[in-house]
PDB file of C-alpha atoms in Angstrom:
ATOM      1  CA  UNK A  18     -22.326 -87.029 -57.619  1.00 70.00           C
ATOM      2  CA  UNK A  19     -24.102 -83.480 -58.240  1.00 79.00           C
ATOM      3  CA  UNK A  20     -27.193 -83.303 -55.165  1.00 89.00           C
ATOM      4  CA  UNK A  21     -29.633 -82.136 -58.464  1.00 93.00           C
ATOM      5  CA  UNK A  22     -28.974 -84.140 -61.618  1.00 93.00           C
ATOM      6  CA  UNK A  23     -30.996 -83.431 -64.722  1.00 93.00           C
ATOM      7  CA  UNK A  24     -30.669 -84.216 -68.364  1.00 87.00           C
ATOM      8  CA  UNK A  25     -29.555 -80.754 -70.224  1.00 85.00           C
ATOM      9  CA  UNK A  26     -31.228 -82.246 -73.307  1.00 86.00           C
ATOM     10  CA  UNK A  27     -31.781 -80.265 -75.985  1.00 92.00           C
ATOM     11  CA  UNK A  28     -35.568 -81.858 -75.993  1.00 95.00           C
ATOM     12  CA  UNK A  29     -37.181 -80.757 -79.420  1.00 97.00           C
ATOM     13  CA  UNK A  30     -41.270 -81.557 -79.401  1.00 97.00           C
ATOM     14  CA  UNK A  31     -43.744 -80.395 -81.820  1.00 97.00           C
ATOM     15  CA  UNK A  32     -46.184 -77.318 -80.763  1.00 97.00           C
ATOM     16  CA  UNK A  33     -49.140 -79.625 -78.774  1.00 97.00           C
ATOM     17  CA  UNK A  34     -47.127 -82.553 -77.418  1.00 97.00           C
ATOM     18  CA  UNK A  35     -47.174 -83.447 -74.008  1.00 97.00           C
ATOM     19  CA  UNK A  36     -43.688 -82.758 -72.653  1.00 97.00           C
ATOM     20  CA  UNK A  37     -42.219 -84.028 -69.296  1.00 97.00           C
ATOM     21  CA  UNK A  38     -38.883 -82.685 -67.881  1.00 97.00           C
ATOM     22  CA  UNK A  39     -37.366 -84.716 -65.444  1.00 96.00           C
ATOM     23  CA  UNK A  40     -34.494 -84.507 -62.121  1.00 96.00           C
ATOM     24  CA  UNK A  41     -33.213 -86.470 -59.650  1.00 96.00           C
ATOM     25  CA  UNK A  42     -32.137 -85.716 -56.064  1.00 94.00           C
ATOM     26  CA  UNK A  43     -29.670 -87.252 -53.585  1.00 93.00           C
ATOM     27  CA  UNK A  44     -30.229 -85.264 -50.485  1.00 89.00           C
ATOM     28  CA  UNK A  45     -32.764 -86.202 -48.591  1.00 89.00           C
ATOM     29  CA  UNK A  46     -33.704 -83.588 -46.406  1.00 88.00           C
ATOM     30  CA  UNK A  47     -34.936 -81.169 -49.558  1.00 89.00           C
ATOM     31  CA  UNK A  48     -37.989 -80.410 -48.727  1.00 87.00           C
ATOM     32  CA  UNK A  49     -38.938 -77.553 -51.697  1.00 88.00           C
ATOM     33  CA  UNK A  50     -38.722 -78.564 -55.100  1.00 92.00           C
ATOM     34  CA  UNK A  51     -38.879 -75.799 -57.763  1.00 92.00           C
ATOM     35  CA  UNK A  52     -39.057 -75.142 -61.203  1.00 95.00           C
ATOM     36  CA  UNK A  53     -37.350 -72.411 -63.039  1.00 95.00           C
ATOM     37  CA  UNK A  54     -37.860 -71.191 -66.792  1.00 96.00           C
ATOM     38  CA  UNK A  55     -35.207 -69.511 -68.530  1.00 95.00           C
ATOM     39  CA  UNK A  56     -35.334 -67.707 -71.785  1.00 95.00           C
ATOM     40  CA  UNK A  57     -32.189 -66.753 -73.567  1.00 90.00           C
ATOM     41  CA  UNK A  58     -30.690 -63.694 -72.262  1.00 88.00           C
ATOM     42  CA  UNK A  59     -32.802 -63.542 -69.090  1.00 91.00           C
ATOM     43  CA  UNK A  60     -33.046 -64.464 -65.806  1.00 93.00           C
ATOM     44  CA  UNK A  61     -34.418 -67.561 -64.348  1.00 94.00           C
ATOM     45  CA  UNK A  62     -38.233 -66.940 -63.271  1.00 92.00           C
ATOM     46  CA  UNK A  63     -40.306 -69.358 -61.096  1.00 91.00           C
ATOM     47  CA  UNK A  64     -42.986 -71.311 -62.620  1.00 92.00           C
ATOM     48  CA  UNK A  65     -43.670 -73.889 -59.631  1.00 89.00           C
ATOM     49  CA  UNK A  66     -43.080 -74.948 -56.296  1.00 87.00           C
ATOM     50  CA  UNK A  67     -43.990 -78.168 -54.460  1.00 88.00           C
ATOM     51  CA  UNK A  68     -43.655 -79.031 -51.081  1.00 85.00           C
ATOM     52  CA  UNK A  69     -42.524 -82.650 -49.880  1.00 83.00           C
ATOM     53  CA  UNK A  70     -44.529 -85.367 -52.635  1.00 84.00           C
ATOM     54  CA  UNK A  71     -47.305 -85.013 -54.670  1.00 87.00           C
ATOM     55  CA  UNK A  72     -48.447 -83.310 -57.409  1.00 91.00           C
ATOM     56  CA  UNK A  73     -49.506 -79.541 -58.239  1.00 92.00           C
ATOM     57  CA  UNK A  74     -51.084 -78.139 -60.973  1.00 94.00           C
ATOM     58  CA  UNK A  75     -51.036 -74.372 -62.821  1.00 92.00           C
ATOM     59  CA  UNK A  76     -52.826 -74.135 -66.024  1.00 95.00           C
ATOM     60  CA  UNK A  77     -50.694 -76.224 -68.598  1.00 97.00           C
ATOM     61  CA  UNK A  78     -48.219 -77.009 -66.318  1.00 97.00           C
ATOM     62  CA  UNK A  79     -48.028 -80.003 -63.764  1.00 97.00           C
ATOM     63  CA  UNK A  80     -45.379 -80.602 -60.712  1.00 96.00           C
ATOM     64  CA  UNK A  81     -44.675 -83.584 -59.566  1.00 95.00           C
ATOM     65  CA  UNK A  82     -42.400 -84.736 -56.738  1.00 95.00           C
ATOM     66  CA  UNK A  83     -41.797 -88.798 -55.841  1.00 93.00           C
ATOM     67  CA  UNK A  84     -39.539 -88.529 -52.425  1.00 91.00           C
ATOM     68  CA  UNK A  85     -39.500 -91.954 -52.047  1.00 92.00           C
ATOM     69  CA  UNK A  86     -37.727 -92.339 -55.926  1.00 93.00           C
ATOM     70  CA  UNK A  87     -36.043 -88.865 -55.117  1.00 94.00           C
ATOM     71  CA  UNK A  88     -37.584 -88.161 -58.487  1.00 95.00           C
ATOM     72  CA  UNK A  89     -39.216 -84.672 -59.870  1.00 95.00           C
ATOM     73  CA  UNK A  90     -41.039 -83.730 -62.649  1.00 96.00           C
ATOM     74  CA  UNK A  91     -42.327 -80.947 -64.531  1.00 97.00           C
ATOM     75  CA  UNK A  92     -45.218 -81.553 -67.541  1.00 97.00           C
ATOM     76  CA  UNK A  93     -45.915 -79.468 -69.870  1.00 98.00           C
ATOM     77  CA  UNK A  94     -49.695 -80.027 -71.513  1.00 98.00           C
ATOM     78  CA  UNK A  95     -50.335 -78.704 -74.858  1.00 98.00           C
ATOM     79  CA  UNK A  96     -46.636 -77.151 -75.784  1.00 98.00           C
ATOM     80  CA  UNK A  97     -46.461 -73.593 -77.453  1.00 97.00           C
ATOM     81  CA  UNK A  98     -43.362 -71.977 -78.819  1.00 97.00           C
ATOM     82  CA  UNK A  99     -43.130 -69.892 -76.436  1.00 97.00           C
ATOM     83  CA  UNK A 100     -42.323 -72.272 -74.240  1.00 97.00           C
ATOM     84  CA  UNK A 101     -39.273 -72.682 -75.846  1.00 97.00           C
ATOM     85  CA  UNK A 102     -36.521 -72.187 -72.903  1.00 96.00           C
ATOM     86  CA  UNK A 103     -34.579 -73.757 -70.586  1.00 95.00           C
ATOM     87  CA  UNK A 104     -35.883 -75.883 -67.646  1.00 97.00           C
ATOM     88  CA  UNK A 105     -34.184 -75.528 -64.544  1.00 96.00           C
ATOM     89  CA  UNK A 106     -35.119 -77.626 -61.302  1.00 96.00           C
ATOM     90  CA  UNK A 107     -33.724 -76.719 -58.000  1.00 94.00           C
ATOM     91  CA  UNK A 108     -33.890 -77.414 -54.246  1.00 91.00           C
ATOM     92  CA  UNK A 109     -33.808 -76.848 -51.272  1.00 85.00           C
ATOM     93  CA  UNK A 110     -33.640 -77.379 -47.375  1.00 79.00           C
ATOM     94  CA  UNK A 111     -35.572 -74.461 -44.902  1.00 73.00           C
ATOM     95  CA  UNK A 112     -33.125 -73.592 -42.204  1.00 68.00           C
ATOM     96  CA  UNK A 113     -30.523 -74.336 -44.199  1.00 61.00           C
ATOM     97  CA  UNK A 114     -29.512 -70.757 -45.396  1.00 64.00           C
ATOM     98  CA  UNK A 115     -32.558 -71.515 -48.084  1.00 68.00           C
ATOM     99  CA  UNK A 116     -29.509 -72.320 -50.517  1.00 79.00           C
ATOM    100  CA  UNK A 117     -31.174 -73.230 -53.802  1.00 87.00           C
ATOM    101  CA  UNK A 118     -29.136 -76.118 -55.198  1.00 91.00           C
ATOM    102  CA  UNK A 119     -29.830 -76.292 -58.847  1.00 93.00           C
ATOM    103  CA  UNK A 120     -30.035 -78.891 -61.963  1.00 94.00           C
ATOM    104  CA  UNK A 121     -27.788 -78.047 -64.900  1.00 93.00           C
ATOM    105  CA  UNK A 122     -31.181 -77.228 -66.834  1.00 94.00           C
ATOM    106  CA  UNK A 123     -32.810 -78.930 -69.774  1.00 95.00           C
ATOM    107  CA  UNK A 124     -32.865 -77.043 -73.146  1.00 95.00           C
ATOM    108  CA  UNK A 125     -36.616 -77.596 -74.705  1.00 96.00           C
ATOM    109  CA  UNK A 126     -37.708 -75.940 -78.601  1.00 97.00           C
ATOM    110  CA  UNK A 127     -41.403 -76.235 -79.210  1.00 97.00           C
ATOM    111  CA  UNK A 128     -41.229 -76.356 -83.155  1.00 96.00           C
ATOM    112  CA  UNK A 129     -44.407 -75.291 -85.354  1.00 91.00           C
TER     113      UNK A 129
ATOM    114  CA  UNK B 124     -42.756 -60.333 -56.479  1.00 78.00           C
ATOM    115  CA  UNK B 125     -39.919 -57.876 -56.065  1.00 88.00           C
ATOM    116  CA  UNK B 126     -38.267 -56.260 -59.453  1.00 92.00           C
ATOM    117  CA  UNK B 127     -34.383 -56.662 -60.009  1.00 95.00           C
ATOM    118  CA  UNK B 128     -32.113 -54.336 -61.902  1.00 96.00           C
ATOM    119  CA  UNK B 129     -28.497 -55.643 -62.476  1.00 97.00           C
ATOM    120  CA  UNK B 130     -26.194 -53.651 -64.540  1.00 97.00           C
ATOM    121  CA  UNK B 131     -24.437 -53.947 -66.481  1.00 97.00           C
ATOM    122  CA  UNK B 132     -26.513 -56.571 -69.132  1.00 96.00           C
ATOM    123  CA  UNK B 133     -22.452 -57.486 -70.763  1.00 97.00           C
ATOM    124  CA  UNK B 134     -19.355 -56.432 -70.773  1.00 98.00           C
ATOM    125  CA  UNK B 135     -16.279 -57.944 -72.514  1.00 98.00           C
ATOM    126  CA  UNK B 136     -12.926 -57.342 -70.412  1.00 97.00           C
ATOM    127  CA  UNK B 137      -9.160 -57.980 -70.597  1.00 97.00           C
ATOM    128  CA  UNK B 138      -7.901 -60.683 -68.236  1.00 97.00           C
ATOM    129  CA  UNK B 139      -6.362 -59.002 -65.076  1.00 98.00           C
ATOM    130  CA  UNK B 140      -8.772 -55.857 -64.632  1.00 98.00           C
ATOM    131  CA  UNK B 141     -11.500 -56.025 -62.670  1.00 98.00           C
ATOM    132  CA  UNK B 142     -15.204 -55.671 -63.302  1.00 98.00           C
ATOM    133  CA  UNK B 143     -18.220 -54.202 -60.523  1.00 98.00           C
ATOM    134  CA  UNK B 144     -21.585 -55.769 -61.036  1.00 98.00           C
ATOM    135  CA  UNK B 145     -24.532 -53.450 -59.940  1.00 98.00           C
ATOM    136  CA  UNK B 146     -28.130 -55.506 -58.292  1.00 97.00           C
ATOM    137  CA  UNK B 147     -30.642 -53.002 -57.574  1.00 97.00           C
ATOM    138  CA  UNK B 148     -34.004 -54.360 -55.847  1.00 96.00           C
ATOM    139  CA  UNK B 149     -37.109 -51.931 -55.699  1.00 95.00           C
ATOM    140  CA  UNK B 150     -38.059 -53.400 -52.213  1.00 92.00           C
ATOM    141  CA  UNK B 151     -35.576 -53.870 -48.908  1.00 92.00           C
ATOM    142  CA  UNK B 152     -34.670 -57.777 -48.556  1.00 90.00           C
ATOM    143  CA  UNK B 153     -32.463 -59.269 -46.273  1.00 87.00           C
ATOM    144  CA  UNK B 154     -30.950 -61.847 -47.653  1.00 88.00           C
ATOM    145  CA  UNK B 155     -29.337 -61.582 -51.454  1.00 93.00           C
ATOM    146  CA  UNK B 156     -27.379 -64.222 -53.496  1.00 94.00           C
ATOM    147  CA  UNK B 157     -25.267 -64.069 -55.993  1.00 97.00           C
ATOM    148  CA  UNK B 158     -24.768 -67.093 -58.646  1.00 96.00           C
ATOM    149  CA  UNK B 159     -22.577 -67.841 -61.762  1.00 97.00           C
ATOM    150  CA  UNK B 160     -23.700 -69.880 -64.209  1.00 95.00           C
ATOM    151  CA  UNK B 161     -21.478 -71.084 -66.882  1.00 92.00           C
ATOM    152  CA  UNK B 162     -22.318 -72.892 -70.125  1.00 84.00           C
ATOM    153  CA  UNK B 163     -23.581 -76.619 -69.661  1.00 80.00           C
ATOM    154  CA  UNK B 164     -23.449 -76.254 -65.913  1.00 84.00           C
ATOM    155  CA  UNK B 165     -25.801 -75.648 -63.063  1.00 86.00           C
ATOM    156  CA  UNK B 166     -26.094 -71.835 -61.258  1.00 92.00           C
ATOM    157  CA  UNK B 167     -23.414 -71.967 -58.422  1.00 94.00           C
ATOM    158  CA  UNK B 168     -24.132 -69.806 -55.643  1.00 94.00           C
ATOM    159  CA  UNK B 169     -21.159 -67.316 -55.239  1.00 96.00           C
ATOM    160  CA  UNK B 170     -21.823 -66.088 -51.967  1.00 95.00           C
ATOM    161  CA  UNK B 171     -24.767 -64.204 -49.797  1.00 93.00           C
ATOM    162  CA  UNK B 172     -24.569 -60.902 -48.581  1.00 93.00           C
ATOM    163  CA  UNK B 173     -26.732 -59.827 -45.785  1.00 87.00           C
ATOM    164  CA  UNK B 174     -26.599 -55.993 -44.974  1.00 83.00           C
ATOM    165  CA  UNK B 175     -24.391 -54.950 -42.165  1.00 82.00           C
ATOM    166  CA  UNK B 176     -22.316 -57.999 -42.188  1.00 84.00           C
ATOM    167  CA  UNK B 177     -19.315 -59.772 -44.196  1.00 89.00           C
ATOM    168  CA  UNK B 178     -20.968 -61.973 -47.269  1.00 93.00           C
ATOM    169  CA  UNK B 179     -21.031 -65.572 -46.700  1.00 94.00           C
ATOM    170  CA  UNK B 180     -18.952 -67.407 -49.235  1.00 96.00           C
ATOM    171  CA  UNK B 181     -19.542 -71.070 -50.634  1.00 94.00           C
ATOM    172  CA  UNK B 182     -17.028 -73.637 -51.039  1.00 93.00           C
ATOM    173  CA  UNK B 183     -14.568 -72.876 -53.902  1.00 95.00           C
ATOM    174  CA  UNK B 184     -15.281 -68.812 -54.191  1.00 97.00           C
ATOM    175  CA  UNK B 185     -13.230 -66.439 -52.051  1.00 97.00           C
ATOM    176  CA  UNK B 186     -13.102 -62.787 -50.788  1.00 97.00           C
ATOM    177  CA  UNK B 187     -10.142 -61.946 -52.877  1.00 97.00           C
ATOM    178  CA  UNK B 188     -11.535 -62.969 -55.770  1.00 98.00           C
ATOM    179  CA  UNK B 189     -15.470 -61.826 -55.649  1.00 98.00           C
ATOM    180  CA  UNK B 190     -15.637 -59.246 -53.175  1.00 97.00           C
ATOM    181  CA  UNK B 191     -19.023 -58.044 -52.213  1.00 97.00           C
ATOM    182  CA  UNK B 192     -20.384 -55.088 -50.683  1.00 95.00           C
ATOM    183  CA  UNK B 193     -24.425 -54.681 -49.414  1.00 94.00           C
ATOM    184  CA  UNK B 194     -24.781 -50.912 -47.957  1.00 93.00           C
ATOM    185  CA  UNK B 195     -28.296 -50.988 -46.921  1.00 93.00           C
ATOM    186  CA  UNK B 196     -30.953 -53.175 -48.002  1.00 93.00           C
ATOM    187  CA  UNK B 197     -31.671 -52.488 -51.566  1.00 95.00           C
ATOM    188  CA  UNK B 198     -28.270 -52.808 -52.949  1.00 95.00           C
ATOM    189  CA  UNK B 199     -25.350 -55.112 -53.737  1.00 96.00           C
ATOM    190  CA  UNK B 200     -22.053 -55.370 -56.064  1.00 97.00           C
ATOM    191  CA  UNK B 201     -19.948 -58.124 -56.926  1.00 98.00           C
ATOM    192  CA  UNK B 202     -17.002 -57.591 -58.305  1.00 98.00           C
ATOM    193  CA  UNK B 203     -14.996 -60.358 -59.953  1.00 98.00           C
ATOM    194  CA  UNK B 204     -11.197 -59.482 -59.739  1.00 98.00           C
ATOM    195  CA  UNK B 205      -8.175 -59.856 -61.825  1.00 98.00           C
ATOM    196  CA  UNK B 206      -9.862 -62.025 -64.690  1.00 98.00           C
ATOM    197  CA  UNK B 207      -9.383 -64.636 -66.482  1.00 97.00           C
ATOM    198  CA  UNK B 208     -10.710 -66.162 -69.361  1.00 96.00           C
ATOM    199  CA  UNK B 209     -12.517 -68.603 -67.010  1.00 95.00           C
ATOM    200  CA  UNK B 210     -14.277 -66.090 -65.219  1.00 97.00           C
ATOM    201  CA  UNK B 211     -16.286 -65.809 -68.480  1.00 97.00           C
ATOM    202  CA  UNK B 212     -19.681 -66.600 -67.405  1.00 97.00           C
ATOM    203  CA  UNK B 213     -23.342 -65.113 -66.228  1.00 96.00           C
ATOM    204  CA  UNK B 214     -23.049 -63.534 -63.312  1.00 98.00           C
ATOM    205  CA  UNK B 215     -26.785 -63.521 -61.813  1.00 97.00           C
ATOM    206  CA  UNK B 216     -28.160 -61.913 -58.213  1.00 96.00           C
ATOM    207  CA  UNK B 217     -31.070 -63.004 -56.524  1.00 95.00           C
ATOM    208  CA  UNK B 218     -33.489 -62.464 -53.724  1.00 92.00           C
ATOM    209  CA  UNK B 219     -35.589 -64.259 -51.748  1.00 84.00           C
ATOM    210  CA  UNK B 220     -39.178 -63.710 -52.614  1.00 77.00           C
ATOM    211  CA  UNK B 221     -42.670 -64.731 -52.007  1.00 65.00           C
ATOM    212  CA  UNK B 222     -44.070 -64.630 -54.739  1.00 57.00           C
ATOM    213  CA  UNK B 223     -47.409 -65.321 -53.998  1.00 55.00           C
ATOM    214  CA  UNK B 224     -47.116 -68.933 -54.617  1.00 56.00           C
ATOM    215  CA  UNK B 225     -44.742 -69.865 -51.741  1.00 59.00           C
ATOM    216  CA  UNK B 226     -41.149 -69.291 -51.364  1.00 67.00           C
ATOM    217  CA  UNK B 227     -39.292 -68.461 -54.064  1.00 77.00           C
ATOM    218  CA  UNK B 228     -35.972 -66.237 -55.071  1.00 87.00           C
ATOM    219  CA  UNK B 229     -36.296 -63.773 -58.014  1.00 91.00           C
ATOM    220  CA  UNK B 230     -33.541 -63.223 -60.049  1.00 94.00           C
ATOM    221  CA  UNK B 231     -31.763 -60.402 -62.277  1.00 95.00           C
ATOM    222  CA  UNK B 232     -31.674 -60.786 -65.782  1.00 95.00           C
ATOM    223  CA  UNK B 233     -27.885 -61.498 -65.418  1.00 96.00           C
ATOM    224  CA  UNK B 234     -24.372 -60.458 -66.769  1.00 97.00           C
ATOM    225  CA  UNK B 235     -22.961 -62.292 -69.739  1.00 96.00           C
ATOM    226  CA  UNK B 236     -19.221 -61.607 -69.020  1.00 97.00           C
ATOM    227  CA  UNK B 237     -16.702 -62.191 -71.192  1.00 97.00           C
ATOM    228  CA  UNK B 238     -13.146 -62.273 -70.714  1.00 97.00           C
ATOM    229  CA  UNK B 239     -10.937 -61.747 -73.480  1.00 97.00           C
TER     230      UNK B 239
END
């Protein structure tokens, strides 16, 4: 079983819709949950971080992290094209090296 | 956040030569990582190279095979050695950043590799 486990999708929405992007976890002791965008041809570039549970909000985009489900989220409010990239989630353990362990990434197109 | 430069973008190569991947970072970091990341699949962290001593290598990746050097603390290479065609992949460095939002790791734009 991969320790970060996420659909790869692709997840095609209209420009507007609400989109959620969702991983689960199986080791425990992550502690930082992140999400990465990736556009084609680039490098991955951090849109969020949460620490432990809850919830954290930037703009359009919401975080959300459920330790007791080992479940994380990412929602995406009002969808633009440009939006348009791969998802990726990753985690985490401090002291651990800071290792990022990674989801296989979920493929989203925001169509006009 | 710091800025990455990782040369070069592609390169297509025969299977059995070698191939040097440049990660240049306009700001001295300890720690940097290098990942592959192959189609479908999650980034796989290679190895990290700390400046002054050996890289550390993760389960399934050897010396041999990826050797790394980190001169001082703005600089790394990769190399990925006699290749195959499953060595095709994108070959990506990182550092570990704060990025004003909390911890974080910026990465290079990557290197689509090809092996042919």
């Amino acid at each position: 079983q991969k320790e970060v486990e996420q659909d790869p999708g692709p997840l095609s929405v209209p420009e507007g819709a609400i989109v959620s992007l969702n991983c689960t976890y199986s080791n425990s002791a992550f502690q930082y949950f992140m999400w990465y965008r990736q556009y084609s041809r680039k490098g991955p570039e951090l849109l969020m971080y949460t620490y432990s549970s809850g919830n954290k909000e930037d703009g359009r985009f919401t975080a959300q992290v459920d330790k007791s489900s080992k479940y994380i989220s990412l929602f995406i409010r009002d969808s633009q094209p440009s939006d348009s990239a791969t998802y990726l989630c990753a985690s985490f353990v401090t002291g651990g090296g800071n290792k990022l362990t990674f989801g296989t990434g979920t493929q989203l197109k925001v169509e006009l | 956040s710091a800025v990455i430069s990782q040369k070069p973008s592609r390169d297509i190569c025969q299977r059995g030569t070698s191939l040097t991947i440049q990660c240049q970072v306009d700001s001295q970091v300890t720690m940097m990582f290098w990942y592959r990341q192959q189609p479908g699949q999650s980034l796989t962290l290679i190895a990290t190279a700390n400046q002054g001593s050996e890289a550390t290598y993760e389960s399934g990746f050897v010396i041999d095979k990826f050797p790394i050097s980190r001169p001082n603390l703005t600089f790394s290479t990769l190399t990925v050695s006699n290749m195959s065609p499953e060595d095709s992949s994108i070959y990506l460095c990182s550092v570990e950043d704060t990025l004003g939002r909390g911890p974080g790791y910026t990465f290079g734009s990557g290197t689509r590799l090809t092996v042919v």
